[in-house]
Amino acid sequence: MYLTGLPDLLVEPVIKDALREDLGLAGDVTAQAVIAPNARFKAEFKAREEGISAGIDCARLAISFMDPQARFEILLPDGSQVAPGAVIARVEGKARAILAAERVALNLLCHLSGVATLTSKYVATVEGLKTKIACTRKTLPLLRALQKHAVKCGGGHNHRYGLDDAILIKDNHIAICGGVAQAMERAKAGVGHTMKIEIEVDSIAQLKQALPYAPDVLLLDNFSIDMYAEAVKLAAGKTILEASGGVNLDTVRAIAEAGVDVISVGALTHSAPNFDIGLDAV
């Protein structure tokens, strides 16, 4: 069984640490006090609002760690459109175990479904245009792979996974190097031919300085709509243009209409509202 395109064993430590945090030293003292050891429990993970599901395998893993024999049936896999009252999954197993795993399961499922749902709203807002919606590295520590998976469930695209998979020269790099030209020259001299180079520019003047070095991507930081349009003309399709900064659901359509290729939105992962899902007894 694979989770978010990764083997379970790569994600299991996150689930185990979350369970360890919640169980503490004594375990679920409430369930131990009021639930018989042999009691069984049937329940459904049920959506309470409309949106996109993501993270159901996190719930599966959390419960399986507490009760390896629990039956877990996924009815709506990640990326599904869900309506209020929709049953995402059913579970049956030891009552104490399921209750002990409930909060970890719901915390991750609700958060990741929130990421997917928010992403889907951005994607819908730019529908019909060439522009892609992408996430950033502004993710919760240790949850990056899960959050980036949720972005894809919502129809978005992933940016870098970490510092090691592409060069992204930002304002502080430029300041330390002494300018756009110096930073680009060092980047091109310092990496192999397969490594892509992106550079952040915050003005048309910086964009003009970067273009002769043929970066793979130009990150346009907090441009105005007119500046985005001018950047598109100057780049003339020779490099990918990524817009970032000041992006929200009210502004994203106009930015896309200016002709940029990608709009990266940190809010997809750092500010997604929680999606309301409950675990209801049946």
Coordinates of C-alpha atoms in Angstrom, one line a residue:
M1 CA 0.0 0.0 0.0
Y2 CA 1.4 3.4 -1.0
L3 CA 0.6 6.8 0.6
T4 CA 0.9 10.0 -1.4
G5 CA 3.1 8.4 -3.9
L6 CA 5.6 7.4 -1.2
P7 CA 5.9 4.0 0.6
D8 CA 4.1 3.9 3.9
L9 CA 7.4 3.4 5.7
L10 CA 8.5 6.9 4.7
V11 CA 5.4 8.5 6.2
E12 CA 4.9 6.2 9.1
P13 CA 7.3 8.1 11.4
V14 CA 5.1 11.2 11.2
I15 CA 2.0 9.2 12.2
K16 CA 3.9 7.4 15.0
D17 CA 5.2 10.6 16.4
A18 CA 1.8 12.2 16.3
L19 CA 0.3 9.2 18.2
R20 CA 3.1 9.2 20.7
E21 CA 2.5 12.9 21.4
D22 CA -1.3 12.3 21.9
L23 CA -1.0 9.1 24.0
G24 CA 1.7 10.4 26.3
L25 CA 3.0 8.0 28.9
A26 CA -0.3 6.5 30.1
G27 CA -2.2 6.1 26.9
D28 CA -5.9 7.0 26.5
V29 CA -6.9 7.0 30.1
T30 CA -10.5 8.0 29.3
A31 CA -11.1 5.0 27.0
Q32 CA -9.3 2.7 29.4
A33 CA -11.6 3.9 32.2
V34 CA -15.0 3.7 30.4
I35 CA -14.6 1.2 27.5
A36 CA -14.4 -2.5 28.0
P37 CA -11.2 -4.1 26.7
N38 CA -13.0 -6.3 24.2
A39 CA -15.5 -3.7 23.0
R40 CA -15.9 -3.3 19.2
F41 CA -16.6 -0.1 17.3
K42 CA -18.0 0.7 13.9
A43 CA -17.7 4.3 12.6
E44 CA -17.6 6.4 9.4
F45 CA -15.4 9.3 8.4
K46 CA -18.1 11.7 7.2
A47 CA -17.7 15.1 5.5
R48 CA -19.6 18.0 6.9
E49 CA -19.0 20.4 4.1
E50 CA -18.3 20.5 0.4
G51 CA -14.8 20.1 -0.9
I52 CA -11.9 17.8 -1.9
S53 CA -10.7 14.9 0.2
A54 CA -7.0 14.3 0.9
G55 CA -5.1 12.3 3.6
I56 CA -7.4 9.3 4.1
D57 CA -4.4 7.0 4.2
C58 CA -3.1 9.0 7.2
A59 CA -6.3 8.0 9.0
R60 CA -5.8 4.4 7.9
L61 CA -2.3 4.3 9.1
A62 CA -3.1 5.9 12.5
I63 CA -5.8 3.3 13.2
S64 CA -3.7 0.4 11.9
F65 CA -0.9 1.2 14.3
M66 CA -3.4 1.0 17.2
D67 CA -5.3 -2.0 15.9
P68 CA -3.5 -3.9 13.1
Q69 CA -6.6 -6.1 12.6
A70 CA -9.0 -3.2 12.1
R71 CA -11.0 -3.2 8.9
F72 CA -10.6 0.1 7.0
E73 CA -12.7 0.7 3.8
I74 CA -12.0 3.7 1.7
L75 CA -15.1 4.8 -0.2
L76 CA -13.8 8.2 -1.5
P77 CA -10.1 8.2 -2.3
D78 CA -7.9 11.3 -2.2
G79 CA -8.9 13.9 -4.8
S80 CA -12.6 13.0 -4.6
Q81 CA -15.2 15.7 -4.7
V82 CA -17.2 15.3 -1.5
A83 CA -20.5 16.8 -0.4
P84 CA -21.9 17.3 3.1
G85 CA -22.8 13.9 4.6
A86 CA -20.6 12.0 2.2
V87 CA -18.9 8.9 3.8
I88 CA -15.2 9.0 3.0
A89 CA -14.3 5.8 4.8
R90 CA -15.6 3.2 7.2
V91 CA -13.7 1.5 10.0
E92 CA -14.4 -1.4 12.3
G93 CA -12.2 -2.7 15.1
K94 CA -11.3 -2.5 18.7
A95 CA -13.1 0.5 20.3
R96 CA -10.2 1.6 22.5
A97 CA -7.8 1.5 19.6
I98 CA -10.0 3.5 17.2
L99 CA -10.7 6.1 19.9
A100 CA -7.1 6.5 20.7
A101 CA -6.2 7.1 17.0
E102 CA -9.2 9.3 16.3
R103 CA -7.7 12.7 16.8
V104 CA -4.5 12.1 15.0
A105 CA -6.5 10.6 12.1
L106 CA -8.9 13.5 11.9
N107 CA -6.2 16.2 12.4
L108 CA -4.3 15.1 9.4
L109 CA -7.4 14.2 7.3
C110 CA -9.1 17.5 8.0
H111 CA -6.0 19.6 7.4
L112 CA -5.0 17.9 4.2
S113 CA -8.5 18.0 2.9
G114 CA -8.5 21.7 3.7
V115 CA -5.3 22.2 1.6
A116 CA -6.8 20.3 -1.3
T117 CA -10.1 22.2 -1.1
L118 CA -8.4 25.6 -1.0
T119 CA -6.2 24.6 -3.9
S120 CA -9.2 23.6 -5.9
K121 CA -10.7 27.1 -5.4
Y122 CA -7.6 28.8 -6.8
V123 CA -7.5 26.3 -9.7
A124 CA -11.2 27.0 -10.5
T125 CA -10.6 30.7 -10.4
V126 CA -8.0 30.6 -13.3
E127 CA -9.9 28.0 -15.3
G128 CA -9.6 28.4 -19.0
L129 CA -6.2 30.1 -18.8
K130 CA -2.8 28.5 -19.3
T131 CA -1.6 29.5 -15.8
K132 CA -0.8 26.7 -13.3
I133 CA -1.3 27.1 -9.5
A134 CA 1.6 25.9 -7.5
C135 CA 2.5 25.6 -3.8
T136 CA 5.7 26.7 -2.2
R137 CA 8.1 25.5 0.6
K138 CA 6.0 27.3 3.1
T139 CA 4.8 24.0 4.6
L140 CA 4.4 22.7 8.1
P141 CA 7.6 21.1 9.4
L142 CA 7.7 17.3 8.5
L143 CA 4.4 17.5 6.7
R144 CA 5.7 18.7 3.3
A145 CA 5.2 15.5 1.3
L146 CA 1.7 15.2 2.7
Q147 CA 0.8 18.8 2.0
K148 CA 2.2 18.8 -1.5
H149 CA 0.2 15.6 -2.2
A150 CA -2.9 17.5 -1.0
V151 CA -2.1 20.3 -3.4
K152 CA -2.1 17.9 -6.3
C153 CA -5.4 16.4 -5.1
G154 CA -6.9 19.9 -5.4
G155 CA -5.6 20.2 -9.0
G156 CA -2.5 22.2 -8.2
H157 CA 1.2 21.7 -9.0
N158 CA 4.2 21.3 -6.8
H159 CA 7.2 23.6 -6.6
R160 CA 10.5 22.5 -5.1
Y161 CA 10.3 19.8 -2.4
G162 CA 13.5 21.1 -0.7
L163 CA 16.7 23.0 -1.1
D164 CA 18.4 20.3 -3.1
D165 CA 16.2 19.8 -6.2
A166 CA 16.6 23.2 -7.9
I167 CA 18.4 26.5 -7.6
L168 CA 16.2 29.4 -6.5
I169 CA 18.2 32.6 -6.2
K170 CA 16.3 35.0 -4.0
D171 CA 16.8 38.6 -2.9
N172 CA 19.2 37.8 -0.1
H173 CA 21.3 35.6 -2.4
I174 CA 21.5 38.6 -4.9
A175 CA 22.4 41.0 -2.1
I176 CA 25.2 38.8 -0.9
C177 CA 26.5 38.2 -4.4
G178 CA 26.4 41.8 -5.3
G179 CA 23.8 41.8 -8.0
V180 CA 21.7 39.7 -10.4
A181 CA 24.5 39.2 -12.9
Q182 CA 27.0 37.9 -10.3
A183 CA 24.4 35.5 -8.8
M184 CA 23.5 34.1 -12.2
E185 CA 27.1 33.7 -13.3
R186 CA 28.0 31.8 -10.1
A187 CA 24.9 29.6 -10.4
K188 CA 25.6 28.6 -14.0
A189 CA 29.3 27.9 -13.1
G190 CA 28.5 25.9 -10.0
V191 CA 26.0 23.3 -11.1
G192 CA 25.6 20.6 -13.7
H193 CA 23.6 20.9 -16.9
T194 CA 20.5 19.1 -15.5
M195 CA 20.0 21.5 -12.6
K196 CA 17.4 24.1 -13.3
I197 CA 18.0 27.7 -12.2
E198 CA 15.2 30.1 -11.1
I199 CA 15.9 33.7 -10.0
E200 CA 13.6 36.1 -8.1
V201 CA 13.3 39.6 -9.4
D202 CA 11.4 42.5 -7.8
S203 CA 11.6 45.0 -10.6
I204 CA 11.6 45.3 -14.4
A205 CA 15.2 46.5 -14.2
Q206 CA 16.2 43.3 -12.4
L207 CA 14.3 41.2 -14.9
K208 CA 16.2 42.9 -17.8
Q209 CA 19.5 42.1 -16.0
A210 CA 18.5 38.4 -15.6
L211 CA 17.2 37.7 -19.1
P212 CA 20.6 37.6 -20.9
Y213 CA 21.6 34.7 -18.6
A214 CA 18.6 32.6 -19.8
P215 CA 17.3 31.4 -16.4
D216 CA 14.9 28.5 -16.6
V217 CA 12.4 30.4 -14.5
L218 CA 11.9 34.0 -13.5
L219 CA 10.2 34.5 -10.2
L220 CA 8.3 37.8 -10.4
D221 CA 8.0 39.0 -6.8
N222 CA 5.1 41.3 -5.9
F223 CA 4.7 42.8 -9.4
S224 CA 1.7 44.9 -10.3
I225 CA -0.6 43.7 -13.1
D226 CA 1.0 46.1 -15.6
M227 CA 4.5 44.9 -14.6
Y228 CA 3.4 41.3 -15.1
A229 CA 2.2 42.2 -18.6
E230 CA 5.4 43.9 -19.4
A231 CA 7.4 41.0 -18.1
V232 CA 5.5 38.6 -20.4
K233 CA 6.4 40.8 -23.4
L234 CA 10.0 41.1 -22.5
A235 CA 10.5 37.4 -21.8
A236 CA 8.7 36.6 -25.1
G237 CA 8.2 32.9 -24.2
K238 CA 11.9 32.3 -23.7
T239 CA 11.7 31.5 -20.0
I240 CA 8.9 30.4 -17.6
L241 CA 7.4 33.3 -15.6
E242 CA 6.3 32.6 -12.1
A243 CA 4.2 35.2 -10.2
S244 CA 4.4 35.3 -6.4
G245 CA 3.5 37.6 -3.6
G246 CA 0.2 39.4 -2.9
V247 CA -1.8 36.5 -4.4
N248 CA -5.3 35.7 -3.1
L249 CA -8.6 34.5 -4.5
D250 CA -9.5 38.1 -5.4
T251 CA -6.3 38.8 -7.3
V252 CA -5.3 35.5 -8.8
R253 CA -7.4 35.7 -12.0
A254 CA -6.1 39.1 -13.0
I255 CA -2.5 37.9 -12.5
A256 CA -3.1 34.9 -14.6
E257 CA -4.8 37.0 -17.3
A258 CA -1.5 39.0 -17.6
G259 CA 0.0 35.9 -19.2
V260 CA 2.3 34.4 -16.5
D261 CA 2.9 30.6 -16.7
V262 CA 2.8 29.8 -12.9
I263 CA 1.4 31.4 -9.8
S264 CA 2.8 30.2 -6.6
V265 CA 0.7 30.6 -3.5
G266 CA 2.1 30.0 0.0
A267 CA -1.3 30.2 1.5
L268 CA -2.3 26.8 0.0
T269 CA -0.2 25.1 2.7
H270 CA 0.4 27.6 5.5
S271 CA -3.1 29.1 5.7
A272 CA -5.6 26.5 4.5
P273 CA -8.8 26.4 6.6
N274 CA -9.5 23.1 8.4
F275 CA -12.0 21.0 6.5
D276 CA -14.8 19.7 8.7
I277 CA -14.8 15.9 8.9
G278 CA -16.2 13.8 11.7
L279 CA -15.9 10.2 12.9
D280 CA -19.4 9.1 13.6
A281 CA -20.6 5.9 15.2
V282 CA -22.8 3.6 13.1

